[in-house]
PDB file of C-alpha atoms in Angstrom:
ATOM      1  CA  MET A 231      -4.292-188.770-101.841  1.00 80.00           C
ATOM      2  CA  GLU A 232      -5.606-186.801-104.814  1.00 84.00           C
ATOM      3  CA  GLU A 233      -7.010-184.147-102.452  1.00 85.00           C
ATOM      4  CA  LYS A 234      -3.634-183.782-100.789  1.00 84.00           C
ATOM      5  CA  ILE A 235      -1.919-183.259-104.154  1.00 87.00           C
ATOM      6  CA  LYS A 236      -4.499-180.642-105.125  1.00 91.00           C
ATOM      7  CA  HIS A 237      -4.036-178.899-101.771  1.00 89.00           C
ATOM      8  CA  LEU A 238      -0.270-178.841-102.267  1.00 90.00           C
ATOM      9  CA  GLU A 239      -0.780-177.389-105.741  1.00 92.00           C
ATOM     10  CA  PHE A 240      -2.934-174.593-104.309  1.00 92.00           C
ATOM     11  CA  ILE A 241      -0.263-173.729-101.772  1.00 90.00           C
ATOM     12  CA  GLN A 242       2.480-173.889-104.401  1.00 95.00           C
ATOM     13  CA  ASN A 243       0.538-171.476-106.602  1.00 95.00           C
ATOM     14  CA  VAL A 244       0.327-168.996-103.729  1.00 94.00           C
ATOM     15  CA  ILE A 245       4.064-169.374-103.071  1.00 95.00           C
ATOM     16  CA  SER A 246       4.815-168.757-106.746  1.00 96.00           C
ATOM     17  CA  ARG A 247       2.654-165.629-106.843  1.00 96.00           C
ATOM     18  CA  LEU A 248       4.249-164.233-103.681  1.00 95.00           C
ATOM     19  CA  SER A 249       7.728-164.917-105.038  1.00 95.00           C
ATOM     20  CA  HIS A 250       6.855-163.134-108.273  1.00 96.00           C
ATOM     21  CA  LYS A 251       5.426-160.155-106.355  1.00 96.00           C
ATOM     22  CA  SER A 252       8.636-159.927-104.324  1.00 95.00           C
ATOM     23  CA  PHE A 253      10.663-159.826-107.535  1.00 95.00           C
ATOM     24  CA  LEU A 254       8.387-157.132-108.972  1.00 96.00           C
ATOM     25  CA  VAL A 255       8.726-155.026-105.821  1.00 97.00           C
ATOM     26  CA  LYS A 256      12.522-155.189-106.082  1.00 96.00           C
ATOM     27  CA  SER A 257      12.489-154.207-109.741  1.00 96.00           C
ATOM     28  CA  TRP A 258      10.024-151.353-109.161  1.00 97.00           C
ATOM     29  CA  SER A 259      12.103-150.143-106.242  1.00 97.00           C
ATOM     30  CA  ILE A 260      15.269-149.938-108.314  1.00 96.00           C
ATOM     31  CA  THR A 261      13.443-148.339-111.236  1.00 96.00           C
ATOM     32  CA  THR A 262      11.719-145.739-109.057  1.00 96.00           C
ATOM     33  CA  LEU A 263      14.892-144.880-107.199  1.00 96.00           C
ATOM     34  CA  ALA A 264      16.803-144.520-110.479  1.00 95.00           C
ATOM     35  CA  ALA A 265      14.110-142.148-111.763  1.00 95.00           C
ATOM     36  CA  ILE A 266      14.251-140.075-108.572  1.00 94.00           C
ATOM     37  CA  CYS A 267      18.037-139.872-108.735  1.00 92.00           C
ATOM     38  CA  ALA A 268      18.023-138.943-112.416  1.00 93.00           C
ATOM     39  CA  PHE A 269      15.441-136.240-111.749  1.00 94.00           C
ATOM     40  CA  GLY A 270      17.482-134.898-108.836  1.00 90.00           C
ATOM     41  CA  ILE A 271      20.634-134.787-110.930  1.00 89.00           C
ATOM     42  CA  GLU A 272      18.851-133.113-113.830  1.00 91.00           C
ATOM     43  CA  LYS A 273      17.268-130.439-111.604  1.00 89.00           C
ATOM     44  CA  GLN A 274      20.457-130.104-109.525  1.00 86.00           C
ATOM     45  CA  ASN A 275      18.388-130.129-106.355  1.00 86.00           C
ATOM     46  CA  SER A 276      19.683-132.218-103.476  1.00 85.00           C
ATOM     47  CA  LEU A 277      16.312-132.239-101.699  1.00 88.00           C
ATOM     48  CA  ILE A 278      14.904-134.506-104.420  1.00 90.00           C
ATOM     49  CA  PHE A 279      17.282-137.271-103.294  1.00 91.00           C
ATOM     50  CA  ILE A 280      15.572-137.242 -99.891  1.00 92.00           C
ATOM     51  CA  LEU A 281      12.389-138.471-101.626  1.00 93.00           C
ATOM     52  CA  GLY A 282      14.213-141.718-102.343  1.00 93.00           C
ATOM     53  CA  ILE A 283      14.425-142.583 -98.651  1.00 95.00           C
ATOM     54  CA  PRO A 284      10.689-143.049 -97.886  1.00 96.00           C
ATOM     55  CA  VAL A 285      10.200-144.664-101.300  1.00 96.00           C
ATOM     56  CA  SER A 286      12.949-147.169-100.572  1.00 96.00           C
ATOM     57  CA  LEU A 287      11.596-147.829 -97.074  1.00 96.00           C
ATOM     58  CA  LEU A 288       8.112-148.463 -98.478  1.00 97.00           C
ATOM     59  CA  PHE A 289       9.389-150.952-101.045  1.00 97.00           C
ATOM     60  CA  TRP A 290      11.563-152.590 -98.347  1.00 96.00           C
ATOM     61  CA  TYR A 291       8.482-153.107 -96.199  1.00 96.00           C
ATOM     62  CA  LEU A 292       6.463-154.556 -99.093  1.00 95.00           C
ATOM     63  CA  ASP A 293       9.247-156.871-100.209  1.00 96.00           C
ATOM     64  CA  SER A 294       9.848-158.224 -96.720  1.00 95.00           C
ATOM     65  CA  LYS A 295       6.100-158.698 -96.218  1.00 93.00           C
ATOM     66  CA  TYR A 296       5.790-160.773 -99.396  1.00 94.00           C
ATOM     67  CA  LEU A 297       8.852-162.821 -98.477  1.00 93.00           C
ATOM     68  CA  MET A 298       7.575-163.397 -94.936  1.00 92.00           C
ATOM     69  CA  LEU A 299       4.202-164.580 -96.263  1.00 92.00           C
ATOM     70  CA  GLU A 300       5.970-166.828 -98.743  1.00 93.00           C
ATOM     71  CA  ARG A 301       7.897-168.435 -95.876  1.00 90.00           C
ATOM     72  CA  CYS A 302       4.663-168.931 -93.921  1.00 90.00           C
ATOM     73  CA  PHE A 303       3.112-170.712 -96.887  1.00 91.00           C
ATOM     74  CA  ARG A 304       6.233-172.865 -97.272  1.00 92.00           C
ATOM     75  CA  LYS A 305       5.762-173.967 -93.665  1.00 89.00           C
ATOM     76  CA  LEU A 306       2.122-174.743 -94.412  1.00 89.00           C
ATOM     77  CA  TYR A 307       3.215-176.727 -97.470  1.00 90.00           C
ATOM     78  CA  ASN A 308       5.493-178.857 -95.305  1.00 89.00           C
ATOM     79  CA  LYS A 309       2.730-179.409 -92.741  1.00 88.00           C
ATOM     80  CA  VAL A 310       0.319-180.531 -95.455  1.00 87.00           C
ATOM     81  CA  ARG A 311       2.990-182.778 -96.912  1.00 87.00           C
ATOM     82  CA  LYS A 312       3.386-184.425 -93.488  1.00 86.00           C
ATOM     83  CA  ASP A 313      -0.415-184.688 -92.980  1.00 82.00           C
ATOM     84  CA  LYS A 314      -0.417-182.288 -90.010  1.00 80.00           C
ATOM     85  CA  VAL A 315      -3.110-179.952 -91.416  1.00 77.00           C
ATOM     86  CA  ASN A 316      -6.786-180.326 -92.241  1.00 77.00           C
ATOM     87  CA  SER A 317      -7.673-180.842 -95.855  1.00 77.00           C
ATOM     88  CA  PHE A 318      -7.616-177.650 -97.959  1.00 79.00           C
ATOM     89  CA  SER A 319      -6.695-175.414 -95.045  1.00 78.00           C
ATOM     90  CA  MET A 320      -4.866-172.279 -96.132  1.00 83.00           C
ATOM     91  CA  LYS A 321      -4.421-170.934 -92.618  1.00 80.00           C
ATOM     92  CA  ILE A 322      -0.896-169.734 -92.032  1.00 84.00           C
ATOM     93  CA  SER A 323       0.761-169.061 -88.720  1.00 74.00           C
ATOM     94  CA  ASN A 324       3.017-166.133 -87.832  1.00 64.00           C
ATOM     95  CA  SER A 325       1.563-163.928 -90.581  1.00 62.00           C
ATOM     96  CA  LYS A 326       1.350-160.967 -88.194  1.00 72.00           C
ATOM     97  CA  ASP A 327       4.481-161.694 -86.167  1.00 79.00           C
ATOM     98  CA  ILE A 328       6.555-158.497 -85.997  1.00 86.00           C
ATOM     99  CA  LYS A 329       9.734-160.349 -85.024  1.00 88.00           C
ATOM    100  CA  MET A 330       9.447-162.588 -88.071  1.00 88.00           C
ATOM    101  CA  HIS A 331       8.826-159.571 -90.284  1.00 87.00           C
ATOM    102  CA  LEU A 332      11.918-157.802 -88.937  1.00 91.00           C
ATOM    103  CA  LYS A 333      13.988-160.969 -89.282  1.00 92.00           C
ATOM    104  CA  THR A 334      12.888-161.215 -92.904  1.00 91.00           C
ATOM    105  CA  ALA A 335      13.447-157.511 -93.572  1.00 93.00           C
ATOM    106  CA  PHE A 336      17.020-157.665 -92.305  1.00 95.00           C
ATOM    107  CA  GLY A 337      17.790-161.035 -93.878  1.00 93.00           C
ATOM    108  CA  HIS A 338      20.552-161.538 -96.413  1.00 93.00           C
ATOM    109  CA  THR A 339      18.165-161.601 -99.401  1.00 90.00           C
ATOM    110  CA  VAL A 340      16.356-158.339 -98.692  1.00 94.00           C
ATOM    111  CA  ALA A 341      18.399-155.930 -96.577  1.00 94.00           C
ATOM    112  CA  PRO A 342      21.441-155.426 -98.829  1.00 95.00           C
ATOM    113  CA  ILE A 343      19.361-154.117-101.732  1.00 95.00           C
ATOM    114  CA  TYR A 344      17.461-151.565 -99.690  1.00 96.00           C
ATOM    115  CA  LEU A 345      20.390-150.563 -97.496  1.00 96.00           C
ATOM    116  CA  LEU A 346      22.343-149.806-100.677  1.00 95.00           C
ATOM    117  CA  GLU A 347      19.427-147.764-101.985  1.00 95.00           C
ATOM    118  CA  LEU A 348      19.269-145.768 -98.751  1.00 95.00           C
ATOM    119  CA  LEU A 349      23.021-145.292 -98.771  1.00 95.00           C
ATOM    120  CA  LEU A 350      22.882-144.072-102.373  1.00 93.00           C
ATOM    121  CA  CYS A 351      20.186-141.524-101.517  1.00 92.00           C
ATOM    122  CA  CYS A 352      22.168-140.256 -98.530  1.00 92.00           C
ATOM    123  CA  LEU A 353      25.421-140.062-100.490  1.00 92.00           C
ATOM    124  CA  LEU A 354      23.805-138.214-103.390  1.00 89.00           C
ATOM    125  CA  TYR A 355      22.109-135.827-100.968  1.00 88.00           C
ATOM    126  CA  THR A 356      25.272-135.070 -99.026  1.00 88.00           C
ATOM    127  CA  SER A 357      27.513-134.776-102.104  1.00 83.00           C
ATOM    128  CA  ASP A 358      25.048-132.527-103.898  1.00 63.00           C
ATOM    129  CA  ALA A 359      24.396-130.459-100.777  1.00 58.00           C
ATOM    130  CA  ALA A 360      28.154-129.968-100.323  1.00 61.00           C
ATOM    131  CA  ASP A 361      28.432-128.682-103.885  1.00 64.00           C
ATOM    132  CA  GLU A 362      25.788-126.007-103.291  1.00 58.00           C
TER     133      GLU A 362
END
């Protein structure tokens, strides 16, 4: 029983780290995009806003990857809790499943943030380009 508790603690630590990384990715994404937008406004160059699109897409990918891995480890946690996994196994399933990654990326906790970022970049680009 003590081994099972220790195993669950290991998995919970991984889940906590992944959750923290996901939060950091979101905060870095917003900070980076704000810096790009401020720079574009200061330089009055609409092409700078285009740089926000690949940056936002990169952070979107990273955030959804961390969240997907977190969900995989939550499933492992439940399997260990129900004694369906070997002792101290950290093997997760679906970690390379593209459908699961896309489902996570377009889920209600991830997609709105990055879609708004992309929309902001496009709106700033088009409004600034129209002014030129």
